[in-house]
Short mmCIF file of C-alpha atoms in Angstrom, two decimals:
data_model
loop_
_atom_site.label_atom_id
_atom_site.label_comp_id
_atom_site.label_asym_id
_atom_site.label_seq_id
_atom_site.Cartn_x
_atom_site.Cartn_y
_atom_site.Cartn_z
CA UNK A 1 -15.97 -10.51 22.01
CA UNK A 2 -14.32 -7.07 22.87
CA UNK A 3 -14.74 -4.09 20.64
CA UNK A 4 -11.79 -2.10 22.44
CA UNK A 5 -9.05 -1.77 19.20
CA UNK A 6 -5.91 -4.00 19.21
CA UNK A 7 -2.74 -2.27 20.23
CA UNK A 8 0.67 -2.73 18.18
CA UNK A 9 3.50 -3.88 20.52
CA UNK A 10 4.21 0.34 20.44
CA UNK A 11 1.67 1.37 21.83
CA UNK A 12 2.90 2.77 25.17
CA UNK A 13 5.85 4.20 22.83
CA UNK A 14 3.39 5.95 20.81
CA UNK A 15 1.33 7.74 23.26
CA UNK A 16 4.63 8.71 25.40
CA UNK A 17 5.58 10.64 21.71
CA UNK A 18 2.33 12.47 22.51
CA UNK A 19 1.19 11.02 19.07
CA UNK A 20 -2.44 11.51 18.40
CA UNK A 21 -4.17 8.28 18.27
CA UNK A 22 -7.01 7.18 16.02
CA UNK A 23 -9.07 3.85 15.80
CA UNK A 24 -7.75 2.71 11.82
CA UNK A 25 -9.25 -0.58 11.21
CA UNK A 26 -9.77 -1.89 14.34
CA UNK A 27 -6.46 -0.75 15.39
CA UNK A 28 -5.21 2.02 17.62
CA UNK A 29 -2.53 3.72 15.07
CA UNK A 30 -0.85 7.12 15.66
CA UNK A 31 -2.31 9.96 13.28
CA UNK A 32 -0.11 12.41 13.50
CA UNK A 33 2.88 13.20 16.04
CA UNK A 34 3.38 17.00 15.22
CA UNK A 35 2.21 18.39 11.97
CA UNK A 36 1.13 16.46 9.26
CA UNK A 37 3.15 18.85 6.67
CA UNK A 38 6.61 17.72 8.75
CA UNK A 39 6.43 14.37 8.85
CA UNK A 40 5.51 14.43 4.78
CA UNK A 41 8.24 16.68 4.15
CA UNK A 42 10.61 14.53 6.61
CA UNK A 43 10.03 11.31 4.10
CA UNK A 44 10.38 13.21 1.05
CA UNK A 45 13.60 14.95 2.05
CA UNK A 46 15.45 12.84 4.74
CA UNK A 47 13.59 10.16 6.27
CA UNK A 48 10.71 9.33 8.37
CA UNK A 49 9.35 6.24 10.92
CA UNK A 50 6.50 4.21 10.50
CA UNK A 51 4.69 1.31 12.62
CA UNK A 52 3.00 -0.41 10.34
CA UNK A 53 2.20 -3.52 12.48
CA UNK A 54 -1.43 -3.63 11.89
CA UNK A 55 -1.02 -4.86 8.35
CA UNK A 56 -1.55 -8.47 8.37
CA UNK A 57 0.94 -10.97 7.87
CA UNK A 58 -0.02 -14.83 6.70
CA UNK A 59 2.20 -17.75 5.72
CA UNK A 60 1.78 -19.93 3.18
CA UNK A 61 3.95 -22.96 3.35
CA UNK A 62 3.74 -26.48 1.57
CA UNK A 63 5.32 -28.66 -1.34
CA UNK A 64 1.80 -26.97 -3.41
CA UNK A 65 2.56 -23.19 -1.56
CA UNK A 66 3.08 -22.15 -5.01
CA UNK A 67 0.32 -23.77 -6.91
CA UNK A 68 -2.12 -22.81 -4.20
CA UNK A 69 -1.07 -18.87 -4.42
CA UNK A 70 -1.20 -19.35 -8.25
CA UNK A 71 -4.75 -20.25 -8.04
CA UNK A 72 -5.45 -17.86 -5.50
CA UNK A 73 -4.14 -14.81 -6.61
CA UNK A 74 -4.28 -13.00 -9.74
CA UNK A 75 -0.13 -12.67 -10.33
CA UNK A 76 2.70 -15.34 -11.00
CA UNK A 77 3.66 -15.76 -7.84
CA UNK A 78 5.47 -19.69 -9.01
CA UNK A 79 8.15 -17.22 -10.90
CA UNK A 80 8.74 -15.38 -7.86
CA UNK A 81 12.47 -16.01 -6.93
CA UNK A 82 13.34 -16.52 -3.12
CA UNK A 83 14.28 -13.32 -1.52
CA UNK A 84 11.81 -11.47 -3.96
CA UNK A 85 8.22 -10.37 -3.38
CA UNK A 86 5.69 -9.19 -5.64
CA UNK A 87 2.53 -6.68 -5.65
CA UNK A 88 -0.70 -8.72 -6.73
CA UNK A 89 -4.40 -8.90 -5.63
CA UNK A 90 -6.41 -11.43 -4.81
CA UNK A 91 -9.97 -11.36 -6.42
CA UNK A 92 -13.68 -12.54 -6.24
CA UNK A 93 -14.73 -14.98 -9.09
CA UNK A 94 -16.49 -12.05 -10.34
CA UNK A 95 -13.42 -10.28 -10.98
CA UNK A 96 -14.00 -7.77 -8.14
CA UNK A 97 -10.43 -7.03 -6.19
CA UNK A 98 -10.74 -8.36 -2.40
CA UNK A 99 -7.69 -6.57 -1.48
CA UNK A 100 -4.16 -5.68 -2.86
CA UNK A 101 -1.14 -7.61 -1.30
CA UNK A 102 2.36 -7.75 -1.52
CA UNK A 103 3.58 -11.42 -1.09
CA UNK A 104 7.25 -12.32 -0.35
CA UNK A 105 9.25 -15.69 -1.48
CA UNK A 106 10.62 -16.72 1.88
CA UNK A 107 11.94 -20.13 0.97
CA UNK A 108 11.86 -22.61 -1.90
CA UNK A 109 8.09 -23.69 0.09
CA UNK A 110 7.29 -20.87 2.03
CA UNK A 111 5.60 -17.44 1.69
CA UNK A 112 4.53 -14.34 3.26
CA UNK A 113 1.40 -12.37 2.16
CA UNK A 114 0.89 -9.28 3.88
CA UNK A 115 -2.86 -7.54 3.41
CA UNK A 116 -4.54 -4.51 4.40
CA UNK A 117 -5.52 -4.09 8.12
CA UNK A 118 -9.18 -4.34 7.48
CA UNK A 119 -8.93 -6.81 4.85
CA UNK A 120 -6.34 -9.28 6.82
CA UNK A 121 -9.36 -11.47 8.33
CA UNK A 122 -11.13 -11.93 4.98
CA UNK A 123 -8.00 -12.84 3.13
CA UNK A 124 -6.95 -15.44 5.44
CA UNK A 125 -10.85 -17.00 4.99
CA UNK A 126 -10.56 -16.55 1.03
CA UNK A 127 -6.37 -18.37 1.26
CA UNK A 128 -7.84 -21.05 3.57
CA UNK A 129 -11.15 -22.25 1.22
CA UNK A 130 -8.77 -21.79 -1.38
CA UNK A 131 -6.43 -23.93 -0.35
CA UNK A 132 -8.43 -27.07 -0.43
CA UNK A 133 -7.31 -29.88 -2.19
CA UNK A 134 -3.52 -28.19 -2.10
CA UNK A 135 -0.80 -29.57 -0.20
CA UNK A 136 -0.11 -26.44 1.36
CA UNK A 137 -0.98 -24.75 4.83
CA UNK A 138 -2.19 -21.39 5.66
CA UNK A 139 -1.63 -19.88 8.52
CA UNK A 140 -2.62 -16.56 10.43
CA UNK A 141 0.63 -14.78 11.52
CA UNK A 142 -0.89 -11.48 12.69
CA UNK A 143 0.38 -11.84 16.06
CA UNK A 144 3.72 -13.07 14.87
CA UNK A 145 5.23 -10.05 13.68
CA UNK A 146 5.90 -6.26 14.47
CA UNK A 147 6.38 -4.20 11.26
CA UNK A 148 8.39 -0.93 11.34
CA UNK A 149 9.16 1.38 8.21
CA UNK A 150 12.06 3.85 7.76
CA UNK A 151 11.30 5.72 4.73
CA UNK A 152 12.87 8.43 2.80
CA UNK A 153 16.20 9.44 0.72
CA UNK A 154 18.40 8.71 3.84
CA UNK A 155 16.25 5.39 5.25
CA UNK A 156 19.31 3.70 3.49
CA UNK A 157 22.33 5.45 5.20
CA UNK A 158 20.40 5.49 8.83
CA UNK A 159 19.72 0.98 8.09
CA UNK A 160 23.74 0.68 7.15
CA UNK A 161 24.52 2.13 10.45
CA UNK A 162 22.74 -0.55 12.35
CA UNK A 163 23.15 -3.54 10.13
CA UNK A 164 25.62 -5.93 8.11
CA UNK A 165 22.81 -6.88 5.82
CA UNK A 166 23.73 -6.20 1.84
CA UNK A 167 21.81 -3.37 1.28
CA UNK A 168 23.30 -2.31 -1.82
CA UNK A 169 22.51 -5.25 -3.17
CA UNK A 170 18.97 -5.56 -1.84
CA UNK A 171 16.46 -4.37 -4.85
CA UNK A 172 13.23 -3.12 -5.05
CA UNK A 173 10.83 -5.25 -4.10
CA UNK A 174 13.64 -8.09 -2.46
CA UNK A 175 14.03 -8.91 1.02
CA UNK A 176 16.39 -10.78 3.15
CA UNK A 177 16.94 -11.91 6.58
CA UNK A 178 19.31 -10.16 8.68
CA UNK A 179 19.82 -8.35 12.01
CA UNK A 180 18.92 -4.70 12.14
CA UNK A 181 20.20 -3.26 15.75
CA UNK A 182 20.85 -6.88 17.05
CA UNK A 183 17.17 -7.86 16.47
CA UNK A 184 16.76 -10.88 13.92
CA UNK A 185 14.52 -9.37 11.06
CA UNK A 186 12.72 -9.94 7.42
CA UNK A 187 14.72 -6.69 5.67
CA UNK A 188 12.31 -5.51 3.28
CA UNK A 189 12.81 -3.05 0.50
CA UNK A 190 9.55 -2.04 0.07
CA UNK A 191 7.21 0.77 1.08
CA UNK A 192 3.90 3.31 0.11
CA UNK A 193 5.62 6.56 0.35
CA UNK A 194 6.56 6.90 -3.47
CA UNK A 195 10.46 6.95 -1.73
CA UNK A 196 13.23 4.73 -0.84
CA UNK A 197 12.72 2.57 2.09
CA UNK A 198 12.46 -0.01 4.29
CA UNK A 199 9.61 -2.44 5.91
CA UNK A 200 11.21 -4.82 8.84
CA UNK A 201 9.31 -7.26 10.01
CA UNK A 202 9.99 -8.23 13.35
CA UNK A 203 9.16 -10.41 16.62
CA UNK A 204 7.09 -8.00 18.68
CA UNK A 205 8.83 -7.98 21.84
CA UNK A 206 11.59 -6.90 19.86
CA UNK A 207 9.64 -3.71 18.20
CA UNK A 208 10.57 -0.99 20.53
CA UNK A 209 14.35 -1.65 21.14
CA UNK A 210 14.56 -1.77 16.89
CA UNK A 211 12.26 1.88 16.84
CA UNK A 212 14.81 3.50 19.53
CA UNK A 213 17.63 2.35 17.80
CA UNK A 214 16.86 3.82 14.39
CA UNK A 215 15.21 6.58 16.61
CA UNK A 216 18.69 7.55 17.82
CA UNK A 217 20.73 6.37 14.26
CA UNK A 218 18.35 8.77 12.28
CA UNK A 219 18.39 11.61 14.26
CA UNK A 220 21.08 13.48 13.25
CA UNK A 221 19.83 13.32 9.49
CA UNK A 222 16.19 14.68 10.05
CA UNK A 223 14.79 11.45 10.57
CA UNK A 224 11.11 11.44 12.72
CA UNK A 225 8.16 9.28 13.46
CA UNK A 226 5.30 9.82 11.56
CA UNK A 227 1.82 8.99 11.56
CA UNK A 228 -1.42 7.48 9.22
CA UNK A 229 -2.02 10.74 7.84
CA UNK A 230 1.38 11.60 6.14
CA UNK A 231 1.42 8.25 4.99
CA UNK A 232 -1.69 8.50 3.13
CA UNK A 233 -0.74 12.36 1.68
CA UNK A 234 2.82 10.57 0.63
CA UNK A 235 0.72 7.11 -1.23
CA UNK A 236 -1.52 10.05 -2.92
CA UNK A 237 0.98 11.87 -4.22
CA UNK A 238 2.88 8.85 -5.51
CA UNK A 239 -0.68 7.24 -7.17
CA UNK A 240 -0.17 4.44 -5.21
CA UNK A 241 -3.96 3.03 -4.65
CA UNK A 242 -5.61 2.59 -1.35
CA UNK A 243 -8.00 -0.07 -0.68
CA UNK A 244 -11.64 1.20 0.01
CA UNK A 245 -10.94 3.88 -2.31
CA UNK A 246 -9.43 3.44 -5.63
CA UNK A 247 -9.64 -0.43 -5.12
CA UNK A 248 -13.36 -2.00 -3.96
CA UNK A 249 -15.26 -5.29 -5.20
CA UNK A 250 -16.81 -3.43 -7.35
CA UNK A 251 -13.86 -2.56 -9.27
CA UNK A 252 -11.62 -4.81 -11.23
CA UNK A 253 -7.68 -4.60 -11.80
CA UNK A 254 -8.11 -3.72 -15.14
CA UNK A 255 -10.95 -0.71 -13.96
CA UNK A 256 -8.45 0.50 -11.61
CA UNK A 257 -5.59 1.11 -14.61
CA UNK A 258 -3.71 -2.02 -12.78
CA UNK A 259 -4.39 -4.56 -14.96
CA UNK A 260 -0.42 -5.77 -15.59
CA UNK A 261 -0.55 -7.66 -12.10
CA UNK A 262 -3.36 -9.83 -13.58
CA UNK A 263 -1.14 -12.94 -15.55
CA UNK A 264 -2.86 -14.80 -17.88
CA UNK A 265 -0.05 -16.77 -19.58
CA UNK A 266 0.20 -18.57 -15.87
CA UNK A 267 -0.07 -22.33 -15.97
CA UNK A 268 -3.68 -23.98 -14.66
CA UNK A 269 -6.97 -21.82 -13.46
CA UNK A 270 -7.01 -19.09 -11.11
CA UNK A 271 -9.97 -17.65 -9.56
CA UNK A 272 -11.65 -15.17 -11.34
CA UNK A 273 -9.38 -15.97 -14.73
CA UNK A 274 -12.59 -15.81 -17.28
CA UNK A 275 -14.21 -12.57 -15.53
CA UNK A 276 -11.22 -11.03 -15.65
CA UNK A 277 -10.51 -11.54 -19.28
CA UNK A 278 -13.57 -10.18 -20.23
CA UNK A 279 -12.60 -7.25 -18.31
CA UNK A 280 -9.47 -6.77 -19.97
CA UNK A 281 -11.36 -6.67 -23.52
CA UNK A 282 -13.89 -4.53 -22.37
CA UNK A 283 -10.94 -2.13 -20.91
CA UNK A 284 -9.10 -1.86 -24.46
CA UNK A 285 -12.35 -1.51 -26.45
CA UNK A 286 -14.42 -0.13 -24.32
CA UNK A 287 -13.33 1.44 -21.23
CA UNK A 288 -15.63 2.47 -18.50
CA UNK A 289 -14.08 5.17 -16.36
CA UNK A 290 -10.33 5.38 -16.14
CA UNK A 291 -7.78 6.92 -12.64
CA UNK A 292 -6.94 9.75 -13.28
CA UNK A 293 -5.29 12.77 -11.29
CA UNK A 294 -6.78 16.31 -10.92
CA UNK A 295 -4.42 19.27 -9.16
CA UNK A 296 -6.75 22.38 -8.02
CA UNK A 297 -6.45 25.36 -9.54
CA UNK A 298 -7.65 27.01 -6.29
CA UNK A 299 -7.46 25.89 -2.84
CA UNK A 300 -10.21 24.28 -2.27
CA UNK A 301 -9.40 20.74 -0.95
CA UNK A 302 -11.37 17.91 -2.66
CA UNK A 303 -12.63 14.54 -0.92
CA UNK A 304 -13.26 10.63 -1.59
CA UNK A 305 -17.02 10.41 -2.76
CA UNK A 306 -17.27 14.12 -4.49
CA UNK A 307 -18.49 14.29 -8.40
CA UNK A 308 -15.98 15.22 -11.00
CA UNK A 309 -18.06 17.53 -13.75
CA UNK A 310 -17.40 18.45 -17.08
CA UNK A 311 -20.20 20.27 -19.07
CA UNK A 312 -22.59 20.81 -16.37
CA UNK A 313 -23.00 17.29 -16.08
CA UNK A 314 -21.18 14.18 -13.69
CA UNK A 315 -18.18 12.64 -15.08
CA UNK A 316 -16.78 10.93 -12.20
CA UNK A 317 -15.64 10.19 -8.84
CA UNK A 318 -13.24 11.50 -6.57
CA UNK A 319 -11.49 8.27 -4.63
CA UNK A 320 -9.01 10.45 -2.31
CA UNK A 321 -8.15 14.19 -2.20
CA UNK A 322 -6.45 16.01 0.02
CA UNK A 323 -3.74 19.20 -0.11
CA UNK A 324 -0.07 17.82 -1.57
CA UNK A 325 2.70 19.47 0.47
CA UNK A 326 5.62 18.78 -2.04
CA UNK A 327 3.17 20.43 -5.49
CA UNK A 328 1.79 23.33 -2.57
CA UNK A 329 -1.74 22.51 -4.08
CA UNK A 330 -4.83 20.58 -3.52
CA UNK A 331 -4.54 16.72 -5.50
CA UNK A 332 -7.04 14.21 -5.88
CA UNK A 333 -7.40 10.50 -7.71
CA UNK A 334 -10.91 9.61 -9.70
CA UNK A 335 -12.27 7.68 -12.00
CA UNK A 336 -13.07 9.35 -14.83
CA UNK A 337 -14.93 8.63 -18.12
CA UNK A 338 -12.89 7.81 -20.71
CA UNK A 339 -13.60 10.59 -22.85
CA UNK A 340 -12.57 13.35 -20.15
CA UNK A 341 -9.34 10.92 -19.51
CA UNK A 342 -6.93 12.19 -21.63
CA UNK A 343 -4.28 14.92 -19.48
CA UNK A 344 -5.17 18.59 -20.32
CA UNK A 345 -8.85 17.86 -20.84
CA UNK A 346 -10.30 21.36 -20.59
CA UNK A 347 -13.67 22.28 -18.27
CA UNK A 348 -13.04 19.47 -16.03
CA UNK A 349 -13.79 20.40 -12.05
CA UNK A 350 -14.86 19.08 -9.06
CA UNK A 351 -18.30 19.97 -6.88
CA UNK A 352 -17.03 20.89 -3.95
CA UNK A 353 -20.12 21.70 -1.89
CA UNK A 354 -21.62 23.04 -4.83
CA UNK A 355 -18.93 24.96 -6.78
CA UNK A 356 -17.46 23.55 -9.48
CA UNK A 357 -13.88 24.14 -8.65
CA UNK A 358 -11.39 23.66 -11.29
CA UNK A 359 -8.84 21.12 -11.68
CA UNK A 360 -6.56 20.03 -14.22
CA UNK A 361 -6.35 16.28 -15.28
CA UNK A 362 -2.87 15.07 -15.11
CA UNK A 363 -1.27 11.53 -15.61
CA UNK A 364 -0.26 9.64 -12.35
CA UNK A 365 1.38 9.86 -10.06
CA UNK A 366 1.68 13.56 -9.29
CA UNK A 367 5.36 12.52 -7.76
CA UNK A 368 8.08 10.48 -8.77
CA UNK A 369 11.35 10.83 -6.93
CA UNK A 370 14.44 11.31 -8.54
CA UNK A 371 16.62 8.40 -8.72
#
């Protein structure tokens, strides 16, 4: 079995951008094109291009699709109207989150889950077991689809150009079939950038005729490709939570201050339903560490895995950090204990390398666009 890193269907497209390539869960993804700070500030204030085709796409179809994902997952997913989608996780019987997904209602009987790239295998394995005794199929649609992103205030003016597709009427969180450029796509409106935007998910011989065209339909308002890295200062920012950071099987939903995706009022078991209610009660009486965000006071950039300090003593744990283009400062996520929580806490910092560096707690996210 070969080690070398699968290649999206853009590959060639990427490196002739002169993008700077890195191996991101056993995928060769562009980093960066240009600067990092560009490509954030393109998304933020016009628009910017993503392939996102290593995120991993599986079907779940059947007359028991429903009841299957019910007992799977931790959400409602039977209530999910077709053309919607809805954020969820899936979770160990301990309670532990597997991975975070966003699952779309394709059809009275079918649906799409899309998981993390390094979580994609493990989900399929947990859908599959979990699907026995269901009258419902799951199958592994990796290969099946190309996913490309246009994100940012004018993603929606730069899709109109190129499609018939409603998009005024398409919500957040909807998506419908429709041609984009003349290539048949899933039009998603969905995305991790805290902004308005689009996923499209795509045949993959199709992905690099639908990047040129919204290469050459976005141009003229600012629009440019953009790599991993933005993407992960623009998800910070926003306090959207990335798996292998703020969410681990270690952690519950209701530890990671996400606890609203987990429905108990659902008909019939789900996996993990009596772990996860003691969670929730320990959560409201007794919390352990809550997410918080912490914006530097100096410059001083923080990183996943560095202690949060109050008092001379550990409070926490940074999960991400990294400098926030659109605040000019230094940002981080953590958990927190409870009693350092609350925003304005004073003599909270983080040990960077041995100076305590302080950093004010604030209430997430750090960003939210104007509507």
């Amino acid at each position: 079995m070969s080690n070398a890193p699968r290649l999206t269907a853009l590959d060639a497209l990427h490196r002739s951008l002169g993008a700077t390539m890195t191996d991101f869960a056993g995928w060769d993804m562009p980093l960066r094109y240009g600067s990092e700070r560009d490509e954030h500030n393109a998304v933020r204030t016009k628009a910017g291009l993503f392939d996102l085709s290593h995120m991993g796409e599986i079907t779940v179809t059947g007359p028991q699709a429903a009841g299957l994902l019910d007992y799977a997952l931790v959400g409602n997913i039977g209530s999910v109207a077709v053309g919607r989608a809805r954020y969820t996780m899936i979770c160990q019987e301990d309670g532990g989150i597997v991975d975070d997904l966003i699952v779309y209602r394709l059809g009275e009987t079918e649906y799409m889950v899309v998981a993390n790239a390094g979580n994609a295998q493990i989900v399929l394995d947990a859908l599959t077991e979990r699907a026995a005794g269901f009258d419902a199929e799951v199958r592994d649609d990796r290969d099946a689809y190309a996913l490309i992103a246009v994100q940012g205030p004018q993603s929606p003016g730069i899709l109109k150009s190129l499609t018939d597709a409603d998009l005024d009427g398409l919500k957040y969180y909807a998506g419908l079939p429709g041609t984009v450029a003349d290539v048949p796509a899933l039009i998603a409106r969905t995305g991790y950038t805290g902004e308005d935007g689009f996923e499209l998910f795509v045949e993959p011989q199709h992905a690099e005729k639908l990047w040129q065209a919204l290469t050459e339909a976005g141009a003229p308002v600012g629009l440019i490709p953009c790599g991993l890295s933005c993407r992960d200062t623009l998800r910070l920012e926003a306090g959207m939570p990335l798996y292998g950071h703020e969410l681990t099987t270690a952690l519950t939903p209701f530890d990671a201050g996400l606890g609203r995706v987990v429905k108990f009022e659902k008909a019939g078991d789900f996996v993990g339903r009596d772990a996860l209610r003691a969670a929730a009660e320990r959560a409201e009486t007794n919390p352990p560490r809550k997410l918080v965000g912490l914006i530097a006071e100096g410059r001083r950039v923080p990183r996943a895995g560095m202690n949060v300090v109050a008092d001379g003593r550990v409070i926490g744990e940074v999960t991400s950090g990294a400098p926030s283009p659109t605040l000019g400062k230094p940002i981080a996520i953590a958990y927190v204990d409870a009693a350092h929580a609350a925003p304005g806490t004073p003599g909270v910092g983080i040990d960077v390398r041995g100076t305590h560096e302080p950093y004010e707690v604030v209430a997430l996210p750090f960003y939210k666009r104007q509507k």
